mmCIF file of C-alpha atoms in Angstrom:
data_model
loop_
_atom_site.group_PDB
_atom_site.id
_atom_site.type_symbol
_atom_site.label_atom_id
_atom_site.label_comp_id
_atom_site.label_asym_id
_atom_site.label_seq_id
_atom_site.Cartn_x
_atom_site.Cartn_y
_atom_site.Cartn_z
ATOM 1 C CA MET A 164 -16.856 13.418 17.337
ATOM 2 C CA ARG A 165 -20.143 11.582 17.613
ATOM 3 C CA GLN A 166 -22.779 11.637 14.924
ATOM 4 C CA LEU A 167 -26.074 12.854 16.303
ATOM 5 C CA ARG A 168 -28.205 10.598 14.157
ATOM 6 C CA THR A 169 -27.653 6.880 13.739
ATOM 7 C CA MET A 170 -26.819 5.774 10.210
ATOM 8 C CA HIS A 171 -28.201 2.509 8.917
ATOM 9 C CA HIS A 172 -25.981 0.136 6.983
ATOM 10 C CA ILE A 173 -28.456 -1.283 4.470
ATOM 11 C CA LYS A 174 -26.965 -3.953 2.255
ATOM 12 C CA ASP A 175 -30.087 -5.819 1.111
ATOM 13 C CA GLN A 176 -33.862 -6.041 1.214
ATOM 14 C CA GLU A 177 -33.831 -7.712 4.618
ATOM 15 C CA ASP A 178 -31.941 -4.791 6.183
ATOM 16 C CA LEU A 179 -34.284 -2.360 4.458
ATOM 17 C CA ARG A 180 -37.347 -4.128 5.850
ATOM 18 C CA ARG A 181 -35.903 -3.983 9.356
ATOM 19 C CA VAL A 182 -35.224 -0.236 9.131
ATOM 20 C CA ARG A 183 -38.703 0.484 7.782
ATOM 21 C CA ASN A 184 -40.267 -1.464 10.641
ATOM 22 C CA ASP A 185 -38.372 0.732 13.103
ATOM 23 C CA ASP A 186 -39.108 3.982 11.252
ATOM 24 C CA PRO A 187 -42.422 4.172 9.333
ATOM 25 C CA ASN A 188 -41.353 7.497 7.772
ATOM 26 C CA PHE A 189 -38.284 5.944 6.144
ATOM 27 C CA SER A 190 -38.592 6.017 2.332
ATOM 28 C CA GLY A 191 -38.082 2.499 1.022
ATOM 29 C CA THR A 192 -38.240 3.436 -2.657
ATOM 30 C CA LEU A 193 -35.579 6.114 -2.306
ATOM 31 C CA ALA A 194 -33.412 3.734 -0.282
ATOM 32 C CA LYS A 195 -33.612 1.060 -2.976
ATOM 33 C CA GLY A 196 -32.353 3.477 -5.609
ATOM 34 C CA LEU A 197 -29.502 4.576 -3.371
ATOM 35 C CA MET A 198 -28.642 0.937 -2.621
ATOM 36 C CA ILE A 199 -28.080 0.451 -6.345
ATOM 37 C CA LEU A 200 -25.780 3.482 -6.518
ATOM 38 C CA GLN A 201 -23.892 2.389 -3.391
ATOM 39 C CA SER A 202 -23.096 -0.926 -5.084
ATOM 40 C CA PHE A 203 -20.467 0.961 -7.082
ATOM 41 C CA VAL A 204 -18.625 2.317 -4.022
ATOM 42 C CA ARG A 205 -16.748 -0.903 -3.261
ATOM 43 C CA ASN A 206 -17.170 -2.500 -6.676
ATOM 44 C CA PRO A 207 -16.959 0.211 -9.372
ATOM 45 C CA ARG A 208 -17.187 -2.104 -12.383
ATOM 46 C CA ALA A 209 -20.264 -2.388 -14.622
ATOM 47 C CA HIS A 210 -23.246 -4.288 -13.204
ATOM 48 C CA ALA A 211 -26.184 -6.121 -14.759
ATOM 49 C CA ASN A 212 -29.762 -5.925 -13.485
ATOM 50 C CA SER A 213 -29.543 -9.549 -12.394
ATOM 51 C CA GLU A 214 -26.485 -8.786 -10.235
ATOM 52 C CA PHE A 215 -28.230 -5.916 -8.482
ATOM 53 C CA ALA A 216 -31.283 -8.080 -7.895
ATOM 54 C CA GLU A 217 -29.268 -10.970 -6.443
ATOM 55 C CA ARG A 218 -26.986 -8.841 -4.257
ATOM 56 C CA LEU A 219 -29.709 -6.567 -2.893
ATOM 57 C CA GLY A 220 -32.486 -9.158 -2.666
ATOM 58 C CA LEU A 221 -34.820 -7.081 -4.828
ATOM 59 C CA PRO A 222 -37.181 -8.267 -7.593
ATOM 60 C CA ARG A 223 -35.678 -7.860 -11.055
ATOM 61 C CA SER A 224 -38.701 -5.831 -12.157
ATOM 62 C CA THR A 225 -38.048 -3.364 -9.322
ATOM 63 C CA VAL A 226 -34.355 -3.159 -10.182
ATOM 64 C CA SER A 227 -35.122 -2.606 -13.857
ATOM 65 C CA ARG A 228 -37.518 0.238 -13.068
ATOM 66 C CA LEU A 229 -35.112 1.893 -10.648
ATOM 67 C CA CYS A 230 -32.163 1.602 -13.047
ATOM 68 C CA ARG A 231 -34.143 3.188 -15.877
ATOM 69 C CA SER A 232 -35.116 6.067 -13.584
ATOM 70 C CA LEU A 233 -31.522 6.547 -12.412
ATOM 71 C CA GLN A 234 -30.322 6.456 -16.013
ATOM 72 C CA THR A 235 -32.854 9.091 -17.017
ATOM 73 C CA LEU A 236 -31.568 11.344 -14.239
ATOM 74 C CA GLY A 237 -27.925 10.765 -15.225
ATOM 75 C CA PHE A 238 -26.912 8.755 -12.161
ATOM 76 C CA LEU A 239 -26.362 5.627 -14.252
ATOM 77 C CA ASP A 240 -25.081 5.067 -17.780
ATOM 78 C CA HIS A 241 -26.127 1.989 -19.748
ATOM 79 C CA ASP A 242 -23.992 0.085 -22.245
ATOM 80 C CA GLU A 243 -26.401 -1.442 -24.759
ATOM 81 C CA ARG A 244 -23.807 -3.886 -26.071
ATOM 82 C CA LEU A 245 -22.964 -5.293 -22.642
ATOM 83 C CA ASP A 246 -26.439 -4.673 -21.210
ATOM 84 C CA ARG A 247 -24.789 -3.396 -18.027
ATOM 85 C CA TYR A 248 -24.903 -0.218 -16.007
ATOM 86 C CA PHE A 249 -22.024 2.098 -15.084
ATOM 87 C CA ILE A 250 -22.091 4.891 -12.544
ATOM 88 C CA GLY A 251 -23.150 8.134 -14.250
ATOM 89 C CA PRO A 252 -21.795 11.699 -14.104
ATOM 90 C CA ALA A 253 -24.702 13.002 -12.018
ATOM 91 C CA ALA A 254 -23.385 10.913 -9.126
ATOM 92 C CA VAL A 255 -20.169 12.947 -9.238
ATOM 93 C CA THR A 256 -22.039 16.255 -9.157
ATOM 94 C CA LEU A 257 -23.685 15.296 -5.873
ATOM 95 C CA GLY A 258 -20.321 15.032 -4.138
ATOM 96 C CA TYR A 259 -18.988 18.312 -5.508
ATOM 97 C CA PRO A 260 -20.911 20.673 -3.179
ATOM 98 C CA TYR A 261 -19.760 18.642 -0.182
ATOM 99 C CA VAL A 262 -16.089 18.734 -1.131
ATOM 100 C CA ILE A 263 -15.915 22.449 -2.031
ATOM 101 C CA ASN A 264 -17.694 23.471 1.166
ATOM 102 C CA ALA A 265 -14.393 23.396 3.074
ATOM 103 C CA PRO A 266 -12.302 26.458 2.116
ATOM 104 C CA LEU A 267 -9.861 25.429 4.849
ATOM 105 C CA LEU A 268 -8.752 22.487 2.691
ATOM 106 C CA THR A 269 -7.656 24.883 -0.038
ATOM 107 C CA GLN A 270 -5.602 26.818 2.498
ATOM 108 C CA LEU A 271 -4.081 23.627 3.889
ATOM 109 C CA ARG A 272 -3.195 22.036 0.559
ATOM 110 C CA PRO A 273 0.388 23.455 0.416
ATOM 111 C CA ALA A 274 1.108 22.094 3.910
ATOM 112 C CA LEU A 275 -0.432 18.719 3.052
ATOM 113 C CA GLN A 276 1.637 18.507 -0.135
ATOM 114 C CA PHE A 277 4.821 19.549 1.696
ATOM 115 C CA MET A 278 4.388 16.725 4.202
ATOM 116 C CA ALA A 279 3.534 14.219 1.459
ATOM 117 C CA ASP A 280 6.721 15.154 -0.412
ATOM 118 C CA ARG A 281 8.822 15.178 2.759
ATOM 119 C CA PHE A 282 7.912 11.594 3.643
ATOM 120 C CA GLU A 283 7.278 10.414 0.048
ATOM 121 C CA GLY A 284 3.763 9.271 0.796
ATOM 122 C CA ALA A 285 0.213 10.623 0.815
ATOM 123 C CA VAL A 286 -1.457 12.974 3.283
ATOM 124 C CA SER A 287 -5.244 12.801 3.380
ATOM 125 C CA VAL A 288 -8.252 14.335 5.098
ATOM 126 C CA SER A 289 -11.468 12.443 5.723
ATOM 127 C CA VAL A 290 -14.675 12.303 7.732
ATOM 128 C CA ALA A 291 -16.214 9.297 9.470
ATOM 129 C CA MET A 292 -19.379 7.855 7.945
ATOM 130 C CA ASP A 293 -20.929 4.800 9.574
ATOM 131 C CA LEU A 294 -18.278 2.023 9.438
ATOM 132 C CA ASP A 295 -15.936 3.882 7.066
ATOM 133 C CA VAL A 296 -13.911 7.011 6.621
ATOM 134 C CA VAL A 297 -14.599 8.967 3.413
ATOM 135 C CA PHE A 298 -11.649 10.817 1.856
ATOM 136 C CA ILE A 299 -12.333 14.442 0.939
ATOM 137 C CA GLU A 300 -8.757 15.526 0.135
ATOM 138 C CA THR A 301 -5.441 13.837 -0.683
ATOM 139 C CA CYS A 302 -2.034 15.242 -1.554
ATOM 140 C CA ALA A 303 0.506 12.647 -2.689
ATOM 141 C CA HIS A 304 4.192 12.505 -3.514
ATOM 142 C CA GLN A 305 4.792 11.852 -7.206
ATOM 143 C CA GLN A 306 6.202 8.422 -6.405
ATOM 144 C CA GLY A 307 3.948 7.968 -3.380
ATOM 145 C CA THR A 308 1.893 5.189 -1.871
ATOM 146 C CA LEU A 309 0.396 2.500 -4.095
ATOM 147 C CA ALA A 310 -2.828 2.790 -2.114
ATOM 148 C CA ARG A 311 -3.242 6.468 -2.995
ATOM 149 C CA PRO A 312 -6.930 7.215 -2.338
ATOM 150 C CA GLY A 313 -8.921 9.632 -4.446
ATOM 151 C CA ILE A 314 -11.637 11.958 -3.210
ATOM 152 C CA GLY A 315 -14.674 9.883 -2.290
ATOM 153 C CA ALA A 316 -12.664 6.733 -1.552
ATOM 154 C CA VAL A 317 -13.766 4.780 1.511
ATOM 155 C CA ARG A 318 -11.734 2.714 3.971
ATOM 156 C CA GLY A 319 -12.912 0.682 6.931
ATOM 157 C CA ILE A 320 -12.545 2.530 10.233
ATOM 158 C CA VAL A 321 -10.886 -0.316 12.156
ATOM 159 C CA GLU A 322 -8.272 -0.789 9.408
ATOM 160 C CA ASN A 323 -7.425 2.871 8.893
ATOM 161 C CA SER A 324 -5.259 5.085 11.077
ATOM 162 C CA MET A 325 -7.713 7.998 10.776
ATOM 163 C CA GLY A 326 -10.555 5.730 11.789
ATOM 164 C CA ARG A 327 -8.569 4.442 14.763
ATOM 165 C CA ALA A 328 -7.922 8.025 15.860
ATOM 166 C CA TRP A 329 -11.675 8.673 15.624
ATOM 167 C CA LEU A 330 -12.381 5.570 17.715
ATOM 168 C CA ALA A 331 -9.990 6.794 20.397
ATOM 169 C CA GLY A 332 -12.241 9.800 20.988
ATOM 170 C CA MET A 333 -15.287 7.684 21.816
ATOM 171 C CA THR A 334 -16.368 6.679 25.297
ATOM 172 C CA PRO A 335 -15.662 2.994 26.088
ATOM 173 C CA SER A 336 -19.358 2.096 25.818
ATOM 174 C CA GLU A 337 -19.723 3.855 22.453
ATOM 175 C CA ARG A 338 -16.586 2.186 21.168
ATOM 176 C CA ASN A 339 -17.627 -1.285 22.336
ATOM 177 C CA HIS A 340 -20.999 -0.879 20.638
ATOM 178 C CA PHE A 341 -19.335 0.296 17.422
ATOM 179 C CA LEU A 342 -16.787 -2.532 17.354
ATOM 180 C CA ALA A 343 -19.551 -5.073 17.982
ATOM 181 C CA ARG A 344 -21.329 -3.765 14.878
ATOM 182 C CA VAL A 345 -18.142 -4.102 12.817
ATOM 183 C CA ARG A 346 -17.632 -7.651 14.081
ATOM 184 C CA GLN A 347 -21.197 -8.568 13.134
ATOM 185 C CA MET A 348 -21.381 -6.798 9.770
ATOM 186 C CA ARG A 349 -17.761 -7.067 8.546
ATOM 187 C CA PRO A 350 -16.191 -10.026 10.347
ATOM 188 C CA GLU A 351 -13.147 -10.307 8.056
ATOM 189 C CA GLU A 352 -12.374 -6.605 8.353
ATOM 190 C CA HIS A 353 -12.792 -6.822 12.119
ATOM 191 C CA ALA A 354 -10.424 -9.800 12.347
ATOM 192 C CA ARG A 355 -7.744 -8.015 10.280
ATOM 193 C CA GLY A 356 -7.857 -4.720 12.102
ATOM 194 C CA ILE A 357 -9.034 -5.191 15.672
ATOM 195 C CA GLU A 358 -5.646 -5.797 17.313
ATOM 196 C CA GLY A 359 -4.102 -2.798 15.583
ATOM 197 C CA ALA A 360 -7.119 -0.683 16.490
ATOM 198 C CA LYS A 361 -6.880 -1.677 20.151
ATOM 199 C CA GLU A 362 -3.164 -0.834 20.221
ATOM 200 C CA SER A 363 -3.791 2.594 18.735
ATOM 201 C CA ILE A 364 -6.672 3.331 21.103
ATOM 202 C CA ALA A 365 -4.615 2.326 24.142
ATOM 203 C CA ASN A 366 -1.712 4.609 23.159
ATOM 204 C CA TYR A 367 -3.520 7.515 21.500
ATOM 205 C CA ALA A 368 -3.537 9.817 24.520
ATOM 206 C CA LYS A 369 0.207 9.309 25.045
ATOM 207 C CA ARG A 370 1.256 9.585 21.391
ATOM 208 C CA GLY A 371 -1.308 12.015 20.072
ATOM 209 C CA PHE A 372 -1.839 9.859 16.962
ATOM 210 C CA ALA A 373 -3.011 6.406 15.883
ATOM 211 C CA VAL A 374 -0.965 4.015 13.764
ATOM 212 C CA ASN A 375 -1.407 1.397 11.090
ATOM 213 C CA LEU A 376 1.620 -0.862 10.801
ATOM 214 C CA GLY A 377 0.556 -2.530 7.576
ATOM 215 C CA ASP A 378 -2.497 -4.507 8.693
ATOM 216 C CA GLY A 379 -4.673 -2.407 6.392
ATOM 217 C CA GLY A 380 -3.024 -4.055 3.373
ATOM 218 C CA MET A 381 -0.863 -2.944 0.420
ATOM 219 C CA GLY A 382 2.234 -2.835 2.675
ATOM 220 C CA VAL A 383 1.375 0.722 3.691
ATOM 221 C CA LEU A 384 2.250 2.231 7.081
ATOM 222 C CA ALA A 385 0.268 5.207 8.354
ATOM 223 C CA VAL A 386 -0.417 7.568 11.219
ATOM 224 C CA GLY A 387 -3.738 9.286 11.889
ATOM 225 C CA VAL A 388 -5.001 12.215 13.957
ATOM 226 C CA ALA A 389 -8.588 13.195 14.778
ATOM 227 C CA SER A 390 -8.962 16.969 14.843
ATOM 228 C CA ASP A 391 -11.498 19.219 16.563
ATOM 229 C CA ILE A 392 -12.146 21.018 13.251
ATOM 230 C CA ARG A 393 -15.825 20.749 12.390
ATOM 231 C CA TYR A 394 -17.013 20.025 8.862
ATOM 232 C CA GLY A 395 -20.787 20.158 9.010
ATOM 233 C CA SER A 396 -21.719 17.792 11.835
ATOM 234 C CA ARG A 397 -18.461 15.829 11.607
ATOM 235 C CA ASN A 398 -14.828 16.311 12.562
ATOM 236 C CA LEU A 399 -11.970 16.312 10.070
ATOM 237 C CA LEU A 400 -9.569 13.370 10.329
ATOM 238 C CA PHE A 401 -5.988 13.467 9.010
ATOM 239 C CA ASN A 402 -3.450 10.804 8.075
ATOM 240 C CA CYS A 403 -0.084 10.317 6.437
ATOM 241 C CA ALA A 404 0.437 6.992 4.631
ATOM 242 C CA ILE A 405 3.835 5.802 3.417
ATOM 243 C CA PRO A 406 4.893 2.632 1.552
ATOM 244 C CA GLY A 407 6.467 0.201 3.992
ATOM 245 C CA TYR A 408 9.655 -0.063 1.927
ATOM 246 C CA ARG A 409 10.248 3.677 2.405
ATOM 247 C CA THR A 410 9.967 3.863 6.174
ATOM 248 C CA LYS A 411 10.193 1.865 9.380
ATOM 249 C CA PRO A 412 7.706 1.613 12.249
ATOM 250 C CA SER A 413 10.214 3.388 14.498
ATOM 251 C CA ASP A 414 10.358 6.357 12.083
ATOM 252 C CA LEU A 415 6.573 6.384 11.976
ATOM 253 C CA LEU A 416 6.438 6.800 15.748
ATOM 254 C CA LYS A 417 9.378 9.179 16.181
ATOM 255 C CA THR A 418 9.069 11.442 13.146
ATOM 256 C CA VAL A 419 5.965 11.048 10.966
ATOM 257 C CA GLY A 420 3.391 10.927 13.765
ATOM 258 C CA PRO A 421 4.653 14.043 15.578
ATOM 259 C CA ALA A 422 4.867 15.894 12.233
ATOM 260 C CA LEU A 423 1.213 15.094 11.525
ATOM 261 C CA VAL A 424 0.202 16.229 15.015
ATOM 262 C CA GLN A 425 1.968 19.526 14.323
ATOM 263 C CA LEU A 426 0.202 19.902 10.958
ATOM 264 C CA VAL A 427 -3.220 19.273 12.535
ATOM 265 C CA SER A 428 -2.451 21.755 15.298
ATOM 266 C CA MET A 429 -1.620 24.370 12.674
ATOM 267 C CA ALA A 430 -4.839 23.531 10.820
ATOM 268 C CA GLY A 431 -6.811 24.008 14.026
ATOM 269 C CA ARG A 432 -5.335 27.454 14.516
ATOM 270 C CA GLN A 433 -6.203 28.405 10.936
ATOM 271 C CA ALA A 434 -9.751 27.181 11.476
ATOM 272 C CA GLY A 435 -10.025 29.405 14.530
#
């Protein structure tokens, strides 16, 4: 379940400078362009050059040059009237090869949808990436969870049942190092999710699944399972999320969690 190569969480010029000092072969120019694109992940609205410059700590002239290059390549669209940039269609094409490279997901979709309809929620598959899980498939009940995530959505690992299941598979030293990073880099997220994460980690071996009893927000309850199914260098993670008004924590533990464990076991057999 461990990633072989450390990912760097670069949020501004200061972080970028630190990474380049540690790795002289790291491409700063490429990283700056990707930092601009990553600004849309958690804040998908339109952005002005001045906002990029202030948030990332980059000179406005550098931001302007990078944005023009990204626009030329189709990764950004520019609204002349607003003088702001939107994410462009080329950014979507980059994710497509990653998502379609898992034929197992196509085979599993009927089972994922059946479980989503059974519990009137959403059943999702993700992979861990740095401090987040990234959703690569979701099947939802028609009247399902308000927090229904689309493909490419990200959620913090300590606040998400899939992420908590992933944490349970780490050694104590790996987990302590990871949680220290979350506390340093995302203190509010750490404060919201750490107690729930610890509870899930402590009980994962006994239950076979992690839980989120609403501390992730939106009044959503969820269970998560980390599978042994490999997707590239990562393992697939599964969860089932249900609006809190449709279920109770006791049902989550007695019925939903075991059902998800059974689904993941079936998926593992299909994956061989």
